[in-house]
């Protein structure tokens, strides 16, 4: 049955229009004054354009990867816009409905359209979901303002004293979980944009959000995003990264500001310093950070044994190059096909055509690898639906011994240093399935995320929706049009696109099909081809991972990056091998770590897994 849209009276529309014009005029004046003031401050010293001398390896900050556009893909740059920003005032104010009315509450949309039943995936392990978060952090990090309170102790900070950066999420008075605890809102601070950074070139009046990490798959989560940050993480001896040893195990160094970075009871608890502050968010994410950190040090030791004459700088750079190359091989050939689908990837040319050559031949200096706002703020967050609410503990005998609640240990990595949790959680990560890719989220992230000992926390799905509004993402229909897909013109059109329950509920939330948001409808789509996401999200994900590879001059399969014999070795890299080599107490694992154990994926001794032989990096080796 077709739902009749509620049409506001002409007078109401006129009032909304006048209000928008007045707000837009005032906002523009304030922004002009603010920008002029920022640019006039003599203490502001903007970085100079990169001086490129044709480096032989990728830079820490991503600069000079592209010879013609040396800032493409660098840290602290705006996200790319595939579709013009959707702001109510054309500058920065979050969008309204087409009628001029406010959009539905992000929390209400989360409660109404997204379930919370946990259902295990039949084939994939939890490490595969966690690797997705690791990759997401490597490519994108919104530049937020820490410490701003828009919602204090569940109560809205009065507008007259709240920061202009505030965009809190309103919690309905009849919220089934949060209202009983007196929670009226959730804190959300707007991302820093080009309007606030005097060093950014303005590409127009609309605000463009900044990402504080490089856009490349370059393990910036391990090495950092500036030379200064990277230098602070290095040992400056033998090419090694800094680590600490406690209780017979090796850990990342302690964070100097642990009490503000992590949720600590006291200074004795662990909080780790890595290339990315988010490494402490969950125990499994910390384990992956540790694995690739220790892999670097393992590679540096082997290279030093093969090449005693190499100094610290060369050992560091070569170990880093190999670590990144193995990581890229795992991303494109082992992990992405699981989620985006191998056939989908081939059709979108995400993978290179290697039939006629040993090397990828499609590097294109005209392709900008900058991460798109839609990818970072909506499409890649599809994987939030795969999070498991409890993390299994598994003994060396492969028998489960219990589990821990995810919300108890967010930003509390010290759990890894308790008893045998390091080994038990590592084994659990490769034997526990993640959740099914559907419209459900575990209650642990829907109601209890970052609760820090309180009875309730925040809602990850509501945050995703509100963050997309903050970033001015265009509507679902506008992104479908960008992708060459048919636009939705009637509510009935959603029945073929979305899961049945969702398509029936959507008209109850929005007045018009043109109001439906990408961050809402995208995760609700039926899967596309042989991948997990739907066709709109698949379009955005495939586009990004193609540009990330084709626009990276140092992608490991490109000619002149590695020799043919080195490339042959690097293609042996697997997630199972990385975990085996860098997880104390892990002596066996299934061959494909991203899949559960089954007849065609048996558990084997770590010694039986393929090894990347570094003999091809010996200086006297003939390549």
XYZ file of C-alpha atoms in Angstrom:
623
model
C 0.000 0.000 0.000
C 1.455 3.360 -1.020
C 2.074 5.671 1.918
C 0.815 9.212 1.464
C 3.573 11.699 2.204
C 2.824 14.329 4.785
C 2.944 17.681 2.998
C 3.558 20.715 5.224
C 1.439 23.798 4.778
C 2.804 26.501 2.462
C 3.275 28.903 5.375
C 5.360 26.361 7.289
C 7.582 25.775 4.268
C 8.024 29.539 3.842
C 9.011 29.947 7.490
C 11.524 27.096 7.246
C 12.968 28.670 4.094
C 13.361 32.096 5.739
C 15.008 30.532 8.778
C 17.461 28.631 6.584
C 18.353 31.796 4.639
C 18.909 33.777 7.842
C 20.996 31.033 9.452
C 22.991 30.581 6.275
C 23.764 34.321 6.071
C 24.845 34.525 9.703
C 26.909 31.333 9.412
C 28.679 32.595 6.317
C 29.552 35.882 8.014
C 30.895 34.093 11.070
C 32.908 31.699 8.963
C 34.408 34.483 6.871
C 35.384 36.408 10.004
C 36.757 33.252 11.602
C 38.757 32.255 8.549
C 40.174 35.760 8.095
C 41.138 35.788 11.758
C 42.764 32.361 11.490
C 44.695 33.339 8.382
C 45.829 36.591 9.976
C 47.387 34.930 12.991
C 51.095 35.389 12.599
C 51.883 32.319 14.703
C 50.230 29.999 12.166
C 52.987 28.382 10.143
C 51.686 26.102 7.417
C 53.848 23.227 6.193
C 55.659 23.756 2.931
C 54.850 21.703 -0.130
C 56.766 18.395 -0.067
C 60.183 18.426 -1.721
C 60.341 15.156 -3.622
C 63.580 13.599 -4.753
C 61.988 10.492 -6.262
C 62.172 8.268 -3.155
C 62.709 4.556 -3.586
C 60.327 3.669 -0.775
C 57.048 5.119 0.472
C 57.330 8.025 2.883
C 55.922 7.847 6.395
C 53.461 10.693 5.769
C 52.444 9.478 2.296
C 53.965 12.463 0.506
C 55.643 12.156 -2.900
C 53.937 8.875 -3.708
C 52.527 10.672 -6.723
C 55.231 12.597 -8.575
C 52.780 15.109 -10.067
C 50.557 15.552 -7.009
C 52.844 14.933 -4.021
C 50.124 15.605 -1.428
C 47.663 13.027 -2.723
C 47.085 10.428 -0.025
C 48.941 12.334 2.693
C 47.813 12.717 6.294
C 45.801 15.730 7.496
C 44.078 16.256 4.171
C 40.362 16.444 3.317
C 38.433 13.321 2.420
C 37.389 13.049 -1.225
C 33.821 13.915 -2.215
C 32.238 11.581 -4.759
C 28.965 13.491 -4.514
C 28.590 17.163 -3.462
C 28.106 17.697 0.263
C 24.551 17.823 1.598
C 24.395 20.656 4.124
C 21.232 22.549 5.058
C 22.971 25.905 4.571
C 25.361 24.797 1.834
C 28.304 25.245 4.218
C 28.294 23.030 7.297
C 24.872 22.740 8.953
C 23.682 19.097 9.011
C 20.956 18.343 6.481
C 17.237 18.627 7.103
C 14.429 16.661 5.479
C 13.259 17.920 2.098
C 10.303 19.523 3.896
C 12.669 21.529 6.075
C 11.823 19.512 9.185
C 14.538 17.780 11.240
C 15.586 14.284 10.240
C 14.610 11.432 12.600
C 16.715 10.917 15.715
C 19.751 8.744 14.955
C 19.042 6.705 18.091
C 15.404 6.192 17.058
C 16.519 4.952 13.634
C 18.956 2.558 15.277
C 16.301 1.177 17.623
C 13.603 0.852 14.970
C 15.497 -0.398 11.911
C 18.393 -2.409 13.369
C 17.926 -5.510 15.501
C 20.194 -6.821 18.234
C 20.086 -10.602 17.896
C 23.529 -12.206 17.720
C 23.862 -14.881 15.037
C 27.172 -16.596 14.332
C 28.647 -16.704 10.843
C 29.032 -20.312 9.606
C 32.505 -19.914 8.026
C 34.427 -16.806 9.067
C 36.529 -16.254 12.169
C 36.504 -13.247 14.434
C 40.026 -12.334 13.337
C 38.664 -11.596 9.865
C 36.234 -9.022 11.286
C 38.960 -7.578 13.483
C 41.357 -7.339 10.543
C 38.723 -5.188 8.845
C 38.883 -2.668 11.686
C 42.678 -2.744 11.481
C 42.494 -1.908 7.750
C 39.872 0.799 8.342
C 42.107 2.487 10.910
C 45.050 2.294 8.513
C 43.120 4.247 5.864
C 41.016 6.742 7.810
C 40.864 8.669 11.084
C 38.590 11.673 11.506
C 40.272 14.636 13.148
C 38.077 15.164 16.204
C 38.415 17.504 19.160
C 39.060 15.525 22.322
C 37.636 16.550 25.645
C 34.636 18.583 24.430
C 31.494 17.755 26.367
C 28.190 18.131 24.512
C 26.357 15.635 26.712
C 27.637 15.391 30.279
C 26.516 12.447 32.425
C 23.689 11.761 29.993
C 22.326 15.311 30.149
C 22.451 17.872 27.354
C 24.935 20.692 27.873
C 22.946 23.962 27.519
C 23.302 25.482 24.064
C 24.464 28.805 25.464
C 27.591 27.192 26.943
C 28.065 24.254 24.542
C 30.842 24.281 21.970
C 29.964 25.110 18.369
C 31.471 21.684 17.591
C 28.669 19.895 19.439
C 26.237 17.607 17.623
C 24.890 15.362 20.413
C 22.515 12.482 19.715
C 19.102 12.871 21.328
C 17.840 9.810 23.205
C 14.037 9.397 23.054
C 12.207 9.624 26.374
C 10.782 6.141 25.813
C 14.128 4.543 24.969
C 13.848 0.897 26.132
C 17.383 0.789 27.545
C 18.744 4.264 28.171
C 15.706 6.146 29.483
C 15.547 3.942 32.603
C 19.053 5.164 33.421
C 18.067 8.786 32.925
C 20.114 9.113 29.735
C 18.848 11.940 27.517
C 21.680 12.191 24.996
C 24.949 10.760 23.713
C 28.062 12.856 23.200
C 29.248 13.572 19.662
C 31.769 16.227 18.650
C 31.929 17.372 15.043
C 34.936 16.443 12.935
C 37.501 19.129 12.190
C 37.092 20.580 8.699
C 38.796 22.792 6.149
C 36.855 25.761 7.563
C 38.826 25.523 10.805
C 42.264 24.850 9.369
C 43.964 27.953 7.929
C 46.474 25.746 6.138
C 43.888 24.011 3.973
C 43.107 25.245 0.500
C 39.385 25.958 0.136
C 37.809 24.081 -2.749
C 34.486 25.833 -2.249
C 32.228 27.066 0.556
C 31.204 23.638 1.857
C 33.113 22.183 4.805
C 35.336 19.204 4.002
C 36.307 16.904 6.865
C 39.962 16.077 7.479
C 41.555 12.661 7.900
C 44.624 12.595 10.115
C 46.175 9.442 8.606
C 47.552 8.500 5.200
C 45.142 7.060 2.646
C 47.467 4.226 1.616
C 47.602 0.656 2.877
C 50.982 1.383 4.437
C 50.661 0.154 8.030
C 50.558 3.704 9.370
C 48.813 2.117 12.362
C 52.199 0.581 13.168
C 54.652 3.223 11.922
C 52.708 6.455 12.460
C 51.826 9.241 10.048
C 54.678 11.702 10.518
C 58.446 11.310 10.603
C 58.458 12.668 14.148
C 55.887 10.127 15.318
C 57.686 7.290 13.574
C 61.031 8.314 15.081
C 59.505 8.250 18.566
C 58.381 4.648 18.014
C 61.738 3.395 16.719
C 64.590 1.955 18.770
C 67.155 3.443 16.318
C 69.242 0.320 16.512
C 69.173 -2.707 14.232
C 66.141 -1.347 12.379
C 63.939 -2.251 15.358
C 60.746 -0.703 16.721
C 60.538 -0.114 20.467
C 59.012 -2.879 22.593
C 58.929 -3.818 26.269
C 59.270 -7.234 27.888
C 57.161 -8.266 30.852
C 56.419 -11.703 32.266
C 58.238 -13.422 29.412
C 56.209 -11.669 26.694
C 56.924 -8.705 24.441
C 54.554 -5.725 24.319
C 54.345 -2.320 22.673
C 55.834 0.452 24.830
C 53.642 2.062 27.468
C 51.738 5.160 26.410
C 53.089 8.254 28.231
C 49.522 9.577 28.625
C 47.893 6.287 29.494
C 45.363 7.659 31.960
C 43.836 9.945 29.313
C 44.236 7.534 26.396
C 42.892 4.365 28.034
C 40.280 3.507 30.635
C 42.652 2.733 33.513
C 42.074 2.069 37.180
C 45.607 3.237 37.985
C 49.006 3.852 36.367
C 50.093 0.247 36.833
C 47.685 -0.956 34.119
C 48.894 -1.227 30.556
C 48.058 1.262 27.814
C 50.120 0.929 24.665
C 51.864 3.445 22.440
C 51.606 2.524 18.755
C 51.246 4.316 15.440
C 47.508 4.733 16.098
C 45.863 5.716 19.376
C 42.893 3.444 18.613
C 45.072 0.345 19.012
C 43.843 0.078 22.614
C 40.140 -0.008 21.721
C 39.593 -3.771 21.961
C 41.749 -6.750 22.994
C 41.695 -8.390 19.549
C 42.611 -5.141 17.796
C 45.567 -4.763 20.159
C 46.653 -8.320 19.315
C 46.750 -7.475 15.591
C 48.754 -4.326 16.266
C 51.183 -6.377 18.302
C 51.472 -9.041 15.580
C 52.478 -6.580 12.853
C 54.772 -4.672 15.225
C 56.599 -7.880 16.158
C 56.630 -8.943 12.504
C 58.611 -5.805 11.690
C 61.174 -6.612 14.369
C 61.398 -10.238 13.235
C 62.034 -9.124 9.658
C 64.658 -6.602 10.782
C 66.536 -9.281 12.759
C 66.572 -11.657 9.788
C 67.705 -8.912 7.421
C 70.508 -7.934 9.788
C 71.706 -11.550 9.943
C 71.733 -11.681 6.123
C 73.302 -8.232 5.708
C 75.608 -7.369 8.643
C 76.813 -4.227 6.859
C 73.369 -2.620 6.679
C 72.864 0.281 9.095
C 69.801 0.953 11.242
C 68.139 3.154 8.644
C 68.351 0.635 5.848
C 67.271 -2.244 8.064
C 64.245 -0.240 9.232
C 63.193 0.764 5.722
C 63.613 -2.706 4.220
C 61.764 -4.400 7.094
C 59.001 -1.819 6.754
C 58.758 -2.354 2.978
C 58.461 -6.122 3.387
C 55.962 -5.831 6.252
C 53.752 -3.511 4.178
C 54.036 -5.767 1.113
C 52.951 -8.857 3.079
C 50.088 -6.856 4.554
C 48.940 -5.656 1.114
C 49.067 -9.224 -0.207
C 46.877 -10.370 2.699
C 44.406 -7.490 2.194
C 43.889 -7.933 -1.536
C 44.242 -11.680 -2.027
C 43.224 -13.251 1.270
C 40.835 -10.879 3.057
C 38.965 -8.624 0.601
C 37.570 -11.488 -1.531
C 35.754 -12.781 1.557
C 33.810 -9.557 1.998
C 33.655 -7.870 -1.383
C 33.586 -11.083 -3.420
C 36.285 -12.272 -5.816
C 34.009 -11.958 -8.865
C 32.917 -8.466 -7.813
C 36.566 -7.466 -7.374
C 37.571 -8.766 -10.794
C 34.656 -7.009 -12.485
C 35.594 -3.703 -10.819
C 39.310 -4.200 -11.600
C 40.213 -4.066 -7.924
C 42.718 -6.861 -8.571
C 45.384 -6.458 -11.274
C 45.343 -8.609 -14.392
C 48.495 -10.718 -14.052
C 47.796 -13.208 -16.840
C 50.389 -11.776 -19.198
C 52.904 -10.315 -16.746
C 54.568 -10.933 -13.409
C 53.843 -7.370 -12.361
C 50.741 -5.194 -12.107
C 50.787 -2.842 -15.081
C 47.862 -0.544 -14.283
C 49.436 2.010 -11.935
C 47.920 5.347 -12.959
C 49.405 8.649 -11.780
C 46.073 10.274 -12.651
C 44.183 8.234 -10.038
C 43.789 9.976 -6.675
C 43.918 7.410 -3.815
C 42.395 9.820 -1.285
C 39.802 8.039 0.820
C 36.260 9.125 0.029
C 34.063 10.529 2.765
C 31.321 8.051 1.879
C 33.723 5.112 2.177
C 35.119 6.137 5.560
C 31.923 7.468 7.122
C 29.376 4.970 5.825
C 30.350 2.095 3.510
C 33.328 0.706 5.437
C 31.284 0.865 8.644
C 29.174 -1.957 7.239
C 31.511 -4.262 9.155
C 30.205 -2.946 12.487
C 27.362 -5.431 11.999
C 29.878 -8.298 12.284
C 31.131 -7.500 15.794
C 30.749 -10.232 18.406
C 29.651 -9.188 21.881
C 31.696 -11.739 23.834
C 35.270 -12.851 23.183
C 36.041 -16.524 23.727
C 38.964 -17.764 25.800
C 40.456 -20.955 24.357
C 43.084 -23.203 25.958
C 46.052 -24.794 24.147
C 43.976 -27.964 23.987
C 41.581 -25.971 21.747
C 38.878 -26.249 24.410
C 36.928 -23.110 25.372
C 37.472 -22.016 28.973
C 35.075 -19.067 29.129
C 34.639 -15.632 27.595
C 34.888 -11.962 28.413
C 32.306 -9.279 27.740
C 33.466 -6.840 25.049
C 32.113 -3.732 26.785
C 34.044 -4.600 29.944
C 37.366 -4.314 28.125
C 37.083 -1.485 25.616
C 40.117 0.784 25.953
C 41.403 -1.558 28.671
C 44.164 -3.587 26.949
C 45.632 -4.611 30.294
C 43.340 -7.650 30.133
C 45.925 -9.198 27.781
C 48.562 -9.191 30.533
C 46.365 -11.018 33.034
C 46.984 -14.765 33.542
C 47.019 -16.548 30.137
C 44.602 -14.143 28.456
C 47.159 -13.239 25.789
C 47.238 -16.817 24.509
C 43.608 -17.601 25.295
C 42.270 -14.567 23.431
C 44.645 -15.177 20.508
C 43.381 -18.735 20.157
C 39.795 -17.571 20.605
C 40.221 -14.991 17.851
C 41.023 -17.693 15.284
C 38.392 -20.192 16.432
C 35.368 -18.011 17.216
C 33.041 -16.895 14.382
C 32.047 -13.297 13.903
C 28.389 -12.292 13.610
C 26.381 -12.693 10.411
C 26.251 -9.727 8.000
C 22.639 -8.682 8.553
C 20.713 -5.769 10.045
C 21.464 -6.839 13.631
C 24.178 -5.481 15.919
C 25.294 -7.027 19.170
C 23.790 -5.210 22.193
C 27.368 -4.708 23.363
C 27.843 -1.992 20.741
C 24.196 -0.903 20.406
C 23.667 -0.041 24.081
C 26.904 -0.579 26.001
C 29.776 0.726 23.852
C 32.437 2.568 25.906
C 30.345 2.376 29.059
C 33.467 2.607 31.290
C 31.936 0.729 34.204
C 28.538 2.374 33.896
C 25.353 0.386 33.353
C 24.923 1.661 29.769
C 27.169 3.227 27.154
C 26.601 4.630 23.676
C 25.102 3.276 20.454
C 27.565 2.608 17.620
C 24.876 2.561 14.919
C 23.430 5.876 16.116
C 26.940 7.328 16.073
C 27.444 6.105 12.501
C 24.234 7.827 11.397
C 24.980 11.069 13.246
C 28.569 11.130 12.004
C 27.361 10.817 8.409
C 25.145 13.866 9.009
C 28.067 15.727 10.531
C 30.081 14.970 7.362
C 27.319 16.167 5.070
C 26.988 12.893 3.197
C 24.541 13.031 0.304
C 21.381 10.936 0.395
C 21.072 7.258 -0.446
C 19.451 8.157 -3.776
C 22.238 10.549 -4.728
C 24.886 7.881 -4.146
C 22.871 5.357 -6.128
C 22.772 7.829 -8.993
C 26.547 8.336 -8.676
C 27.019 4.566 -8.925
C 24.850 4.331 -12.036
C 22.091 2.526 -10.131
C 18.354 3.245 -10.431
C 17.098 5.820 -7.952
C 14.295 4.940 -5.581
C 11.109 6.744 -6.607
C 8.495 4.855 -4.543
C 8.592 3.187 -1.141
C 7.806 -0.094 -2.904
C 11.179 0.122 -4.686
C 12.910 -0.611 -1.378
C 11.312 -4.065 -1.245
C 13.736 -5.335 -3.890
C 16.740 -3.552 -2.394
C 16.479 -3.997 1.362
C 15.817 -6.845 3.735
C 12.038 -7.377 4.094
C 11.659 -6.137 7.662
C 13.610 -2.985 6.894
C 11.721 -2.069 3.738
C 8.420 -2.161 5.643
C 9.658 0.021 8.487
C 11.515 2.661 6.514
C 8.423 4.673 5.409
C 7.496 5.089 9.059
C 10.741 6.978 9.695
C 11.030 9.304 6.705
C 8.499 11.534 4.906
C 10.129 11.103 1.484
C 12.221 8.501 -0.300
C 14.626 11.365 -1.065
C 15.268 11.869 2.659
C 16.568 8.335 3.235
C 20.221 8.436 4.272
C 23.142 6.424 2.935
C 24.245 5.438 6.462
C 20.765 4.023 7.119
C 19.726 2.261 3.906
C 23.233 1.168 2.897
C 23.712 -1.354 5.751
C 20.162 -2.691 5.210
C 20.649 -3.663 1.547
C 20.528 -7.268 0.376
C 23.993 -8.560 -0.509
C 25.354 -7.910 -3.980
C 26.976 -10.577 -6.181
C 29.417 -12.750 -4.252
C 30.094 -10.110 -1.595
C 28.485 -9.295 1.754
C 27.439 -5.626 1.347
C 24.616 -4.463 -0.920
C 25.059 -2.908 -4.339
C 25.393 0.724 -3.215
C 27.954 0.040 -0.500
C 29.745 -2.428 -2.821
C 30.068 0.319 -5.427
C 31.734 2.640 -2.891
C 33.967 -0.057 -1.385
C 35.142 -1.471 -4.715
C 35.846 2.020 -6.042
C 37.992 2.878 -3.023
C 40.043 -0.305 -2.937
C 40.708 0.002 -6.664
C 41.901 3.613 -6.315
C 43.913 2.694 -3.226
C 45.862 0.147 -5.272
C 46.009 1.771 -8.729
C 46.915 5.156 -7.239
C 49.754 3.779 -5.076
C 53.107 3.934 -6.869
C 54.596 1.665 -4.196
C 51.930 -1.054 -4.270
C 53.939 -4.236 -3.846
C 53.104 -5.811 -7.232
C 54.060 -2.761 -9.299
C 57.152 -3.043 -11.471
C 60.437 -1.834 -9.916
C 59.096 -2.049 -6.344
C 60.458 -5.570 -5.790
C 62.389 -7.990 -7.980
C 60.572 -10.945 -9.542
C 62.117 -13.387 -7.071
C 61.261 -11.155 -4.119
C 57.700 -10.831 -5.410
C 57.439 -14.617 -5.671
C 58.304 -14.839 -1.968
C 55.982 -12.029 -0.885
C 53.006 -13.722 -2.507
C 53.399 -16.539 0.034
C 52.359 -14.214 2.872
C 49.297 -15.257 4.885
C 47.551 -14.053 8.020
C 48.129 -17.460 9.580
C 51.891 -17.115 9.143
C 51.974 -13.602 10.610
C 50.046 -14.806 13.672
C 52.155 -17.926 14.069
C 55.439 -16.042 13.904
C 54.382 -13.344 16.345
C 52.067 -14.908 18.930
C 53.759 -16.512 21.916
C 52.337 -19.964 22.599
C 50.636 -20.377 19.217
C 52.199 -23.522 17.739
C 49.433 -24.538 15.339
C 46.677 -22.860 13.368
C 44.333 -23.522 10.452
C 45.939 -22.718 7.080
C 43.454 -19.923 6.370
C 43.129 -17.899 9.563
C 40.124 -15.940 8.279
C 38.063 -19.143 8.021
C 36.924 -21.559 10.706
C 38.470 -25.018 10.892
C 36.834 -27.507 8.520
C 37.865 -30.420 6.334
C 39.396 -28.227 3.641
C 40.964 -25.860 6.197
C 42.627 -28.135 8.745
C 44.758 -27.165 11.704
C 48.452 -27.647 10.952
C 51.728 -27.023 12.711
C 53.048 -23.504 12.203
C 56.132 -25.113 10.653
C 53.976 -26.405 7.782
C 52.853 -22.955 6.646
C 54.561 -21.250 3.669
C 57.407 -18.906 4.611
C 58.548 -15.705 2.902
C 62.245 -16.527 2.391
C 64.310 -13.391 2.915
C 67.362 -14.822 1.193
C 66.267 -12.819 -1.836
C 67.030 -9.646 0.141
C 70.659 -10.568 0.752
C 72.832 -7.936 -0.882
C 74.856 -10.488 -2.855
C 71.763 -12.342 -4.055
C 71.193 -12.343 -7.807
C 67.698 -11.124 -8.498
